[in-house]
Short mmCIF file of C-alpha atoms in Angstrom, two decimals:
data_model
loop_
_atom_site.label_atom_id
_atom_site.label_comp_id
_atom_site.label_asym_id
_atom_site.label_seq_id
_atom_site.Cartn_x
_atom_site.Cartn_y
_atom_site.Cartn_z
CA MET A 1 75.26 187.46 214.71
CA ILE A 2 73.89 190.64 213.11
CA PHE A 3 76.34 190.22 210.23
CA ILE A 4 75.19 186.63 209.63
CA CYS A 5 71.53 187.69 209.56
CA ALA A 6 72.36 190.48 207.12
CA MET A 7 74.16 188.06 204.84
CA PHE A 8 71.22 185.68 204.98
CA GLY A 9 68.86 188.53 204.02
CA LEU A 10 71.03 189.33 201.03
CA ALA A 11 71.03 185.68 200.02
CA ILE A 12 67.27 185.33 199.89
CA ALA A 13 66.56 188.71 198.29
CA GLY A 14 66.87 189.17 194.54
CA GLU A 15 65.35 190.21 191.26
CA VAL A 16 62.54 188.30 189.59
CA ARG A 17 62.72 188.70 185.81
CA TYR A 18 59.95 187.78 183.39
CA ASP A 19 58.95 188.69 179.89
CA CYS A 20 55.27 189.32 179.22
CA LEU A 21 54.35 185.69 178.46
CA HIS A 22 56.10 184.22 181.50
CA PHE A 23 54.81 187.02 183.71
CA VAL A 24 51.26 186.08 182.71
CA GLU A 25 51.89 182.36 183.27
CA GLN A 26 53.39 182.95 186.70
CA GLY A 27 50.57 185.32 187.66
CA LEU A 28 47.95 182.73 186.69
CA ALA A 29 49.74 179.99 188.62
CA ASN A 30 49.95 182.17 191.72
CA ASP A 31 46.46 183.70 191.65
CA PRO A 32 44.41 182.46 194.66
CA GLN A 33 41.04 183.00 192.97
CA MET A 34 42.06 180.86 189.99
CA ALA A 35 43.27 178.17 192.40
CA GLU A 36 39.87 178.27 194.11
CA LYS A 37 38.08 177.89 190.79
CA ARG A 38 40.30 174.97 189.79
CA PHE A 39 39.45 173.32 193.12
CA GLU A 40 35.76 173.46 192.18
CA THR A 41 36.43 171.16 189.22
CA GLU A 42 37.99 168.67 191.62
CA SER A 43 34.79 168.58 193.66
CA LYS A 44 32.78 167.88 190.51
CA SER A 45 35.23 165.12 189.56
CA ASN A 46 34.64 163.64 193.01
CA LYS A 47 30.90 163.51 192.28
CA ILE A 48 31.59 161.47 189.15
CA ARG A 49 33.82 159.08 191.09
CA SER A 50 31.17 158.83 193.80
CA LEU A 51 28.53 157.91 191.22
CA LYS A 52 30.81 155.26 189.72
CA SER A 53 31.40 153.76 193.15
CA GLU A 54 27.64 153.22 193.53
CA VAL A 55 27.23 151.16 190.37
CA ILE A 56 27.84 147.80 192.05
CA LEU A 57 26.05 147.10 195.35
CA PRO A 58 25.42 150.68 196.50
CA THR A 59 23.73 149.12 199.56
CA PHE A 60 25.68 146.27 201.14
CA ASN A 61 25.57 146.10 204.92
CA VAL A 62 26.97 143.38 207.19
CA SER A 63 26.54 143.50 210.98
CA MET A 64 27.64 141.10 213.73
CA MET A 65 26.79 140.83 217.42
CA VAL A 66 27.75 138.65 220.42
CA GLY A 67 26.12 138.38 223.85
CA PRO A 68 24.42 136.12 226.40
CA ALA A 69 21.39 133.99 225.49
CA PRO A 70 19.04 131.86 227.67
CA GLY A 71 18.88 128.11 227.35
CA LEU A 72 15.79 126.03 226.46
CA LYS A 73 13.79 123.43 228.31
CA GLU A 74 10.81 121.29 227.35
CA THR A 75 7.51 122.04 229.05
CA VAL A 76 3.90 120.97 228.52
CA ASP A 77 1.45 123.72 227.75
CA ASP A 78 -2.21 123.96 228.70
CA TRP A 79 -3.25 121.89 225.70
CA GLY A 80 -0.87 119.06 226.52
CA ASP A 81 1.68 119.87 223.84
CA THR A 82 5.42 119.73 224.52
CA VAL A 83 7.06 123.07 223.73
CA ASP A 84 10.46 124.70 224.21
CA THR A 85 10.57 127.57 226.66
CA TYR A 86 13.39 129.83 227.76
CA ASP A 87 15.43 128.73 230.73
CA PHE A 88 17.20 131.72 232.21
CA SER A 89 18.90 129.60 234.84
CA ARG A 90 21.31 128.35 232.23
CA MET A 91 22.71 131.20 230.17
CA GLY A 92 25.22 130.79 227.39
CA PRO A 93 26.91 132.82 224.65
CA PHE A 94 25.49 133.48 221.22
CA TRP A 95 26.81 134.95 217.95
CA ALA A 96 24.75 136.54 215.18
CA VAL A 97 25.48 137.90 211.71
CA GLU A 98 23.15 139.75 209.35
CA ALA A 99 23.78 140.89 205.76
CA LYS A 100 21.68 142.92 203.34
CA PHE A 101 22.32 144.09 199.78
CA ILE A 102 20.43 145.98 197.10
CA GLN A 103 21.58 146.10 193.48
CA PRO A 104 19.67 148.59 191.26
CA LEU A 105 18.99 147.52 187.70
CA ASN A 106 18.48 151.07 186.33
CA LEU A 107 21.61 151.11 184.15
CA GLY A 108 20.12 153.73 181.84
CA GLN A 109 19.66 156.21 184.69
CA TYR A 110 23.24 155.64 185.80
CA GLN A 111 24.66 156.28 182.33
CA THR A 112 22.53 159.38 181.86
CA GLY A 113 23.48 160.74 185.28
CA LYS A 114 27.16 160.08 184.63
CA LYS A 115 27.06 161.89 181.29
CA ALA A 116 25.24 164.81 182.91
CA LEU A 117 27.93 165.13 185.58
CA GLU A 118 30.67 164.92 182.94
CA ALA A 119 28.98 167.66 180.90
CA ASP A 120 28.67 169.77 184.04
CA LEU A 121 32.39 169.27 184.67
CA GLN A 122 33.16 170.38 181.11
CA GLN A 123 30.99 173.44 181.59
CA LYS A 124 32.92 174.35 184.74
CA SER A 125 36.23 173.83 182.95
CA PHE A 126 35.23 176.25 180.18
CA GLU A 127 34.04 178.74 182.80
CA ILE A 128 37.49 178.59 184.40
CA GLU A 129 39.13 178.98 181.00
CA ASN A 130 37.09 182.13 180.37
CA ALA A 131 38.04 183.53 183.79
CA SER A 132 41.67 182.68 183.04
CA LEU A 133 41.56 184.69 179.79
CA LYS A 134 40.18 187.72 181.62
CA LYS A 135 42.92 187.35 184.21
CA GLU A 136 45.52 187.28 181.43
CA VAL A 137 44.31 190.67 180.20
CA GLU A 138 44.60 192.05 183.74
CA LEU A 139 48.13 190.68 184.14
CA GLN A 140 49.24 192.05 180.78
CA SER A 141 47.91 195.46 181.79
CA TYR A 142 50.12 195.24 184.91
CA TYR A 143 53.14 194.38 182.78
CA TYR A 144 52.69 197.17 180.25
CA ASN A 145 51.73 199.73 182.89
CA TYR A 146 54.97 198.83 184.66
CA LEU A 147 56.89 199.61 181.46
CA LEU A 148 54.83 202.79 181.08
CA ALA A 149 55.77 203.86 184.62
CA LEU A 150 59.43 203.24 183.77
CA GLU A 151 59.17 205.45 180.70
CA MET A 152 57.43 208.16 182.70
CA LYS A 153 60.18 208.08 185.32
CA ARG A 154 62.84 208.35 182.61
CA LEU A 155 60.92 211.14 180.91
CA ALA A 156 60.44 213.05 184.15
CA ALA A 157 64.07 212.61 185.14
CA ASP A 158 65.26 213.81 181.73
CA ALA A 159 62.90 216.79 181.89
CA GLN A 160 64.23 217.71 185.33
CA LYS A 161 67.78 217.41 184.04
CA GLN A 162 67.15 219.60 181.01
CA VAL A 163 65.32 222.27 183.00
CA ASP A 164 68.10 222.35 185.60
CA LYS A 165 70.62 222.69 182.79
CA ALA A 166 68.71 225.61 181.25
CA TYR A 167 68.36 227.20 184.69
CA ASP A 168 72.12 227.00 185.28
CA GLN A 169 72.80 228.47 181.83
CA LEU A 170 70.47 231.40 182.50
CA GLU A 171 72.08 232.12 185.85
CA GLU A 172 75.50 232.03 184.23
CA ALA A 173 74.33 234.40 181.52
CA LEU A 174 72.91 236.79 184.13
CA ASP A 175 76.14 236.70 186.11
CA GLU A 176 78.03 237.64 182.94
CA ASP A 177 75.56 240.50 182.31
CA GLU A 178 74.64 239.33 178.84
CA PRO A 179 72.31 241.95 177.33
CA THR A 180 70.01 239.34 175.71
CA VAL A 181 69.04 237.79 179.06
CA SER A 182 66.94 239.38 181.79
CA GLN A 183 65.72 238.42 185.24
CA ASN A 184 62.28 237.85 183.77
CA ASP A 185 63.63 234.97 181.67
CA LEU A 186 64.83 233.27 184.85
CA LEU A 187 61.53 233.90 186.62
CA ASN A 188 59.64 232.56 183.61
CA LEU A 189 61.64 229.34 183.75
CA LYS A 190 61.11 229.04 187.52
CA ALA A 191 57.37 229.49 187.04
CA LYS A 192 57.24 226.51 184.69
CA MET A 193 59.38 224.16 186.79
CA HIS A 194 56.34 223.01 188.82
CA THR A 195 55.08 221.16 185.75
CA VAL A 196 58.26 219.12 185.63
CA LYS A 197 58.17 218.42 189.35
CA GLU A 198 54.56 217.29 189.09
CA GLY A 199 55.61 214.89 186.34
CA VAL A 200 58.33 213.45 188.57
CA ILE A 201 55.87 212.96 191.44
CA ASP A 202 53.22 211.38 189.18
CA ALA A 203 55.75 209.00 187.64
CA ASP A 204 56.96 207.88 191.05
CA LEU A 205 53.38 207.37 192.27
CA GLY A 206 52.51 205.39 189.14
CA MET A 207 55.45 203.05 189.67
CA LYS A 208 54.53 202.46 193.31
CA ARG A 209 50.93 201.65 192.45
CA VAL A 210 51.73 199.20 189.68
CA MET A 211 54.42 197.51 191.79
CA LEU A 212 51.85 196.86 194.52
CA ALA A 213 49.64 195.08 191.98
CA ILE A 214 52.58 193.11 190.55
CA ARG A 215 53.85 192.01 193.98
CA PHE A 216 50.40 190.69 194.84
CA ALA A 217 49.96 189.02 191.44
CA LEU A 218 53.30 187.22 191.66
CA GLY A 219 53.22 186.65 195.41
CA LEU A 220 56.68 188.16 195.81
CA PRO A 221 58.23 187.84 199.27
CA ASP A 222 59.69 190.83 201.05
CA GLY A 223 63.05 191.77 199.60
CA ASP A 224 62.37 190.46 196.07
CA THR A 225 61.75 192.92 193.27
CA PHE A 226 60.26 192.50 189.83
CA VAL A 227 62.19 193.55 186.73
CA ALA A 228 60.74 193.24 183.23
CA GLU A 229 62.81 191.59 180.53
CA ASP A 230 61.74 194.41 178.20
CA SER A 231 63.75 197.53 178.91
CA VAL A 232 61.49 199.93 177.00
CA LEU A 233 57.78 200.24 176.27
CA ALA A 234 57.30 199.38 172.61
CA MET A 235 54.37 198.46 170.42
CA ARG A 236 53.55 194.75 170.44
CA THR A 237 54.97 192.73 167.59
CA GLU A 238 52.39 189.90 167.48
CA HIS A 239 50.53 189.22 164.27
CA MET A 240 47.57 191.54 163.77
CA PRO A 241 44.59 189.40 162.70
CA THR A 242 42.14 190.39 160.03
CA GLU A 243 38.46 190.87 160.80
CA ASP A 244 37.62 187.52 159.16
CA GLU A 245 40.27 185.79 161.29
CA VAL A 246 38.75 187.37 164.40
CA ARG A 247 35.33 186.02 163.48
CA ASP A 248 36.59 182.52 162.69
CA LEU A 249 38.77 182.22 165.77
CA THR A 250 35.97 183.44 168.05
CA VAL A 251 33.54 180.84 166.77
CA LYS A 252 36.18 178.13 167.01
CA TYR A 253 37.84 178.87 170.35
CA ASN A 254 35.69 181.13 172.51
CA PRO A 255 35.20 179.29 175.84
CA GLU A 256 31.84 180.94 176.51
CA LEU A 257 30.41 179.22 173.43
CA LYS A 258 31.92 175.91 174.56
CA GLN A 259 30.54 176.50 178.04
CA LEU A 260 27.08 177.12 176.62
CA SER A 261 27.28 173.96 174.51
CA ALA A 262 28.35 171.89 177.51
CA GLY A 263 25.63 173.49 179.61
CA MET A 264 22.98 172.60 177.06
CA ARG A 265 24.22 169.03 176.96
CA ALA A 266 24.15 168.84 180.76
CA ARG A 267 20.61 170.28 180.94
CA LYS A 268 19.39 167.91 178.22
CA LEU A 269 20.80 164.93 180.12
CA GLN A 270 19.32 166.21 183.39
CA MET A 271 15.97 166.48 181.64
CA ASP A 272 16.31 162.90 180.38
CA LEU A 273 17.27 161.76 183.88
CA ALA A 274 14.29 163.51 185.45
CA GLU A 275 12.05 161.91 182.83
CA ALA A 276 13.51 158.48 183.54
CA LYS A 277 12.78 158.88 187.25
CA LEU A 278 9.09 159.14 186.44
CA ALA A 279 9.17 155.42 185.62
CA PRO A 280 9.38 152.62 188.24
CA GLU A 281 12.82 151.39 189.32
CA PHE A 282 13.82 147.72 189.39
CA PHE A 283 16.37 146.23 191.75
CA VAL A 284 17.65 142.95 193.15
CA MET A 285 17.59 142.63 196.93
CA GLY A 286 18.91 139.92 199.24
CA GLU A 287 19.04 139.34 202.99
CA PHE A 288 20.75 136.72 205.18
CA GLN A 289 20.54 136.17 208.96
CA TYR A 290 22.31 133.59 211.09
CA VAL A 291 22.13 133.22 214.92
CA LYS A 292 23.95 130.51 216.88
CA SER A 293 23.64 129.94 220.67
CA TRP A 294 25.67 127.56 222.83
CA ALA A 295 23.26 127.60 225.74
CA GLY A 296 21.76 124.14 224.99
CA ASN A 297 18.26 122.74 225.60
CA ARG A 298 18.76 121.12 229.08
CA ASN A 299 18.73 117.62 227.71
CA VAL A 300 21.64 117.77 225.27
CA LEU A 301 24.06 120.51 224.27
CA GLN A 302 23.15 121.62 220.78
CA LYS A 303 26.21 121.02 218.62
CA SER A 304 24.72 121.35 215.16
CA ALA A 305 25.73 124.64 213.55
CA PHE A 306 22.49 124.84 211.55
CA ALA A 307 19.95 123.69 214.16
CA GLN A 308 16.98 126.03 214.45
CA ASP A 309 14.82 126.65 217.45
CA ALA A 310 13.58 129.59 219.48
CA VAL A 311 17.13 130.94 219.79
CA ASN A 312 19.10 129.55 216.84
CA LYS A 313 17.99 130.54 213.39
CA ILE A 314 19.19 130.80 209.82
CA SER A 315 17.19 132.61 207.18
CA GLY A 316 17.63 134.49 203.92
CA LEU A 317 15.90 135.77 200.82
CA ILE A 318 16.72 137.09 197.36
CA GLY A 319 14.48 138.47 194.67
CA VAL A 320 13.70 141.16 192.12
CA GLY A 321 11.95 144.22 193.48
CA LEU A 322 10.03 147.13 192.02
CA ARG A 323 9.93 150.63 193.51
CA TYR A 324 7.69 153.44 192.40
CA ARG A 325 7.75 156.84 194.05
CA LEU A 326 4.23 157.87 194.97
CA ASN A 327 5.14 161.58 195.14
CA PHE A 328 4.81 161.72 191.37
CA TRP A 329 4.27 165.49 191.36
CA LYS A 330 7.75 166.16 192.78
CA ASN A 331 9.50 164.20 190.02
CA TRP A 332 7.24 165.87 187.48
CA GLU A 333 8.24 169.32 188.73
CA ASP A 334 11.92 168.33 188.54
CA TYR A 335 11.37 167.31 184.93
CA ARG A 336 9.57 170.55 184.09
CA GLN A 337 12.32 172.63 185.69
CA ALA A 338 15.05 170.81 183.75
CA LYS A 339 13.04 171.22 180.53
CA THR A 340 12.55 174.95 181.16
CA GLU A 341 16.29 175.47 181.78
CA TYR A 342 17.11 173.55 178.61
CA ARG A 343 14.71 175.64 176.50
CA GLY A 344 16.19 178.80 178.01
CA LEU A 345 19.67 177.74 176.93
CA GLN A 346 18.33 176.93 173.47
CA LEU A 347 17.03 180.49 173.17
CA LYS A 348 20.38 181.83 174.36
CA GLU A 349 22.22 179.71 171.80
CA ASN A 350 20.33 181.44 169.00
CA TYR A 351 22.09 184.74 169.66
CA ALA A 352 25.13 183.83 171.77
CA SER A 353 27.43 183.11 168.84
CA ASP A 354 26.53 186.30 166.99
CA GLY A 355 26.79 188.33 170.19
CA LEU A 356 30.24 187.03 171.15
CA VAL A 357 31.51 187.49 167.60
CA ALA A 358 30.18 191.05 167.63
CA LYS A 359 32.03 191.77 170.89
CA ALA A 360 35.25 190.37 169.45
CA VAL A 361 34.88 192.41 166.26
CA GLU A 362 34.13 195.52 168.32
CA GLN A 363 37.35 194.92 170.26
CA TYR A 364 39.14 194.48 166.94
CA TYR A 365 37.89 197.90 165.83
CA GLN A 366 39.20 199.38 169.08
CA VAL A 367 42.63 197.83 168.47
CA VAL A 368 42.69 199.19 164.92
CA ALA A 369 41.68 202.64 166.16
CA ALA A 370 44.35 202.51 168.88
CA LYS A 371 46.95 201.61 166.26
CA GLU A 372 45.88 204.47 164.00
CA LYS A 373 46.09 206.94 166.91
CA LEU A 374 49.51 205.57 167.74
CA ASP A 375 50.70 206.08 164.16
CA ALA A 376 49.36 209.65 164.20
CA LEU A 377 51.11 210.38 167.50
CA ARG A 378 54.34 208.97 166.12
CA GLU A 379 54.20 211.47 163.23
CA SER A 380 53.42 214.32 165.60
CA LEU A 381 56.28 213.27 167.85
CA ARG A 382 58.70 213.49 164.94
CA ALA A 383 57.47 217.01 164.22
CA SER A 384 57.82 217.91 167.89
CA GLU A 385 61.41 216.61 167.89
CA ALA A 386 62.17 218.85 164.90
CA LEU A 387 60.62 221.90 166.60
CA LEU A 388 62.61 221.23 169.76
CA LYS A 389 65.83 220.93 167.79
CA GLY A 390 65.14 224.27 166.06
CA ALA A 391 64.32 225.99 169.36
CA ALA A 392 67.51 224.62 170.92
CA MET A 393 69.60 226.01 168.05
CA LYS A 394 67.98 229.43 168.46
CA TYR A 395 68.61 229.33 172.19
CA ASP A 396 72.30 228.57 171.65
CA LEU A 397 72.53 231.71 169.49
CA ASP A 398 70.30 233.89 171.64
CA LYS A 399 69.81 233.14 175.36
CA SER A 400 66.75 235.38 175.43
CA GLN A 401 64.82 232.67 173.56
CA THR A 402 64.21 230.84 176.82
CA GLY A 403 60.43 231.02 176.56
CA GLU A 404 60.40 229.49 173.09
CA LEU A 405 62.79 226.71 174.16
CA VAL A 406 60.78 225.88 177.28
CA SER A 407 57.56 225.90 175.26
CA ALA A 408 59.04 223.56 172.63
CA TYR A 409 60.49 221.27 175.27
CA THR A 410 57.22 221.17 177.25
CA GLN A 411 55.35 220.32 174.07
CA ASN A 412 57.84 217.56 173.28
CA VAL A 413 57.60 216.05 176.77
CA SER A 414 53.81 216.17 176.61
CA MET A 415 53.88 214.53 173.18
CA LYS A 416 56.17 211.75 174.43
CA LYS A 417 53.89 211.19 177.37
CA ASP A 418 50.86 210.89 175.09
CA TYR A 419 52.79 208.57 172.80
CA TYR A 420 53.79 206.14 175.56
CA PHE A 421 50.27 206.14 176.95
CA ALA A 422 49.01 205.31 173.45
CA VAL A 423 51.51 202.43 173.17
CA CYS A 424 50.35 201.05 176.51
CA ARG A 425 46.71 201.43 175.52
CA TYR A 426 47.27 199.62 172.23
CA ASN A 427 49.10 196.75 173.93
CA VAL A 428 46.33 196.27 176.50
CA GLU A 429 43.57 196.55 173.88
CA PHE A 430 45.37 193.89 171.84
CA ALA A 431 45.44 191.63 174.92
CA GLY A 432 41.68 192.12 175.24
CA LEU A 433 41.20 191.13 171.59
CA VAL A 434 43.14 187.88 172.03
CA ALA A 435 41.06 187.04 175.13
CA LYS A 436 37.74 187.81 173.43
CA MET A 437 38.64 185.45 170.60
CA GLY A 438 39.09 182.75 173.24
CA LEU A 439 42.85 182.21 173.09
CA SER A 440 45.52 182.57 175.70
CA LEU A 441 48.60 184.58 174.79
CA GLY A 442 50.67 181.42 174.37
CA GLU A 443 48.00 179.75 172.23
CA TYR A 444 47.67 182.85 170.03
CA ASN A 445 51.40 183.02 169.37
CA SER A 446 51.59 179.29 168.65
CA TYR A 447 48.59 179.47 166.29
CA PHE A 448 50.06 182.20 164.07
CA ASN A 449 53.65 180.93 164.30
CA LYS A 450 52.50 177.66 162.72
CA LYS A 451 50.90 179.42 159.77
#
C-alpha cells in the first residue's frame, strides 16, 4: 500500500516549464485579485441587463385569490326601497383576479442611463487592463529574479570550487616544502573563504524567496516545481523603441487615458440623466379587477359570469399618467454633483495625457541608462577576465602569488555578480516601460513583429 501511494505521488509531481511570456500569461490567469476584478465587470454587465429587462412593463403584477363569500337577499330599507343585503346563512365560494401594469414613456432617460452604464463598464475594463499591466511587470520580475538566483547559485558554487582547489594546491605545496609557499598564504586564503560562503548562503536564500513568490503566482501544488525555459540570464532581445515611439504608443494605447475618456463619457451621461429627471415623467397605467361568487341571491343562482352586484364585480382602467417628483432639490443636487464630477474630469484631462507620456518617457530614460550601465559592466567584466587569467598564469609559475590570485578572482566574481544584477535590472525596467506605454508583453511583441 505504501508503495502504491509513493508511485501515485511520483505520478502527480513534475516540472512546470514556461518561458517569460507564458509564465506571465499563466500568472495572470491564476491571480486571485485579477479574478476578483474581472468579476466586478460581470456585476456591471448585470446592471445593464437589469436595465434592459425593465424597458417593457417594469411593473406588471397579477394576483388571484379564492375563498368563501356570503350570499345576497332582497330586503326593504327604511325608505321603502328594495336593496340587496348579505346573507351569511348561505355561504358560497368566490374567485378573484387583479392585474396592474405601468409602462414608462421616458425612452430618452432609458437610453441615456444605458449608455452611462456601458461607459462605466468600459471604464472598469480599462481599470482592469491597467492593473493587469502592473501585474505583468511584477510577474516578469519574478521570472528574471529566478534566473538571477540561478546565476548566483552557479557563481557561488564555482567560487567555492575554485577556492577549494586553490586551498588543496596550497596544502600540497606546503607538504612538499616548496620555498615559495608559507603558512601565511594558507591562512590568508582561509581568511577570505567566508566571503565565498556568504555568497553561497545568499544565493540559496535568494532562490528560496523567489520560488515562494513563483509558487504562489502560479498556484503550484505540492510536489510540482517551476523550471524556466531560459537556462541563463541574458539581456532581453525585444525591440528597443525610440523616444518618439514611446510617446506615440502611450497616447494610443495607455489604458489610463482610455479609462479617463470612458469616465468622462459616463459622467457626462450621468449629468444628462440627472438633468432629465428634473422634468416630469409620463407613463401608461392600466388596472383590471374581476370577482365572481357562486353564493347566489336567494331567489336564483347567479349564473352570468359578468353579473355585478355587492359581491360580483368587474372593473378596469387605462390611461396616460404624469408624475413629477416634488422633492426637486434632491434631483437638483444630484445634477450638480454629476456636473461637478464631470468638470473635475475635464480638468484632469488637460494634463493627464502629458503626465502619462512624461512618466513613460522617464521610464524610457531609465531603460536607456540601465542599458548603458550594462554595456559598461560588460567591458569591465572582460577586463576582469583578462586580469584573472594573468593572475592564474603567475600563480602556476609561483605558488606564493596566492594573494594576487585570490584578489583577482574575488574581483571577477564581484564583477560577474554586478553584471547579472544589471541584466536583471535592465530586463525588469524594460518590462516597466512596456507597461507604461499601455501594452502587454504579447501585444508589444506582436506590434513590432508586424513592422
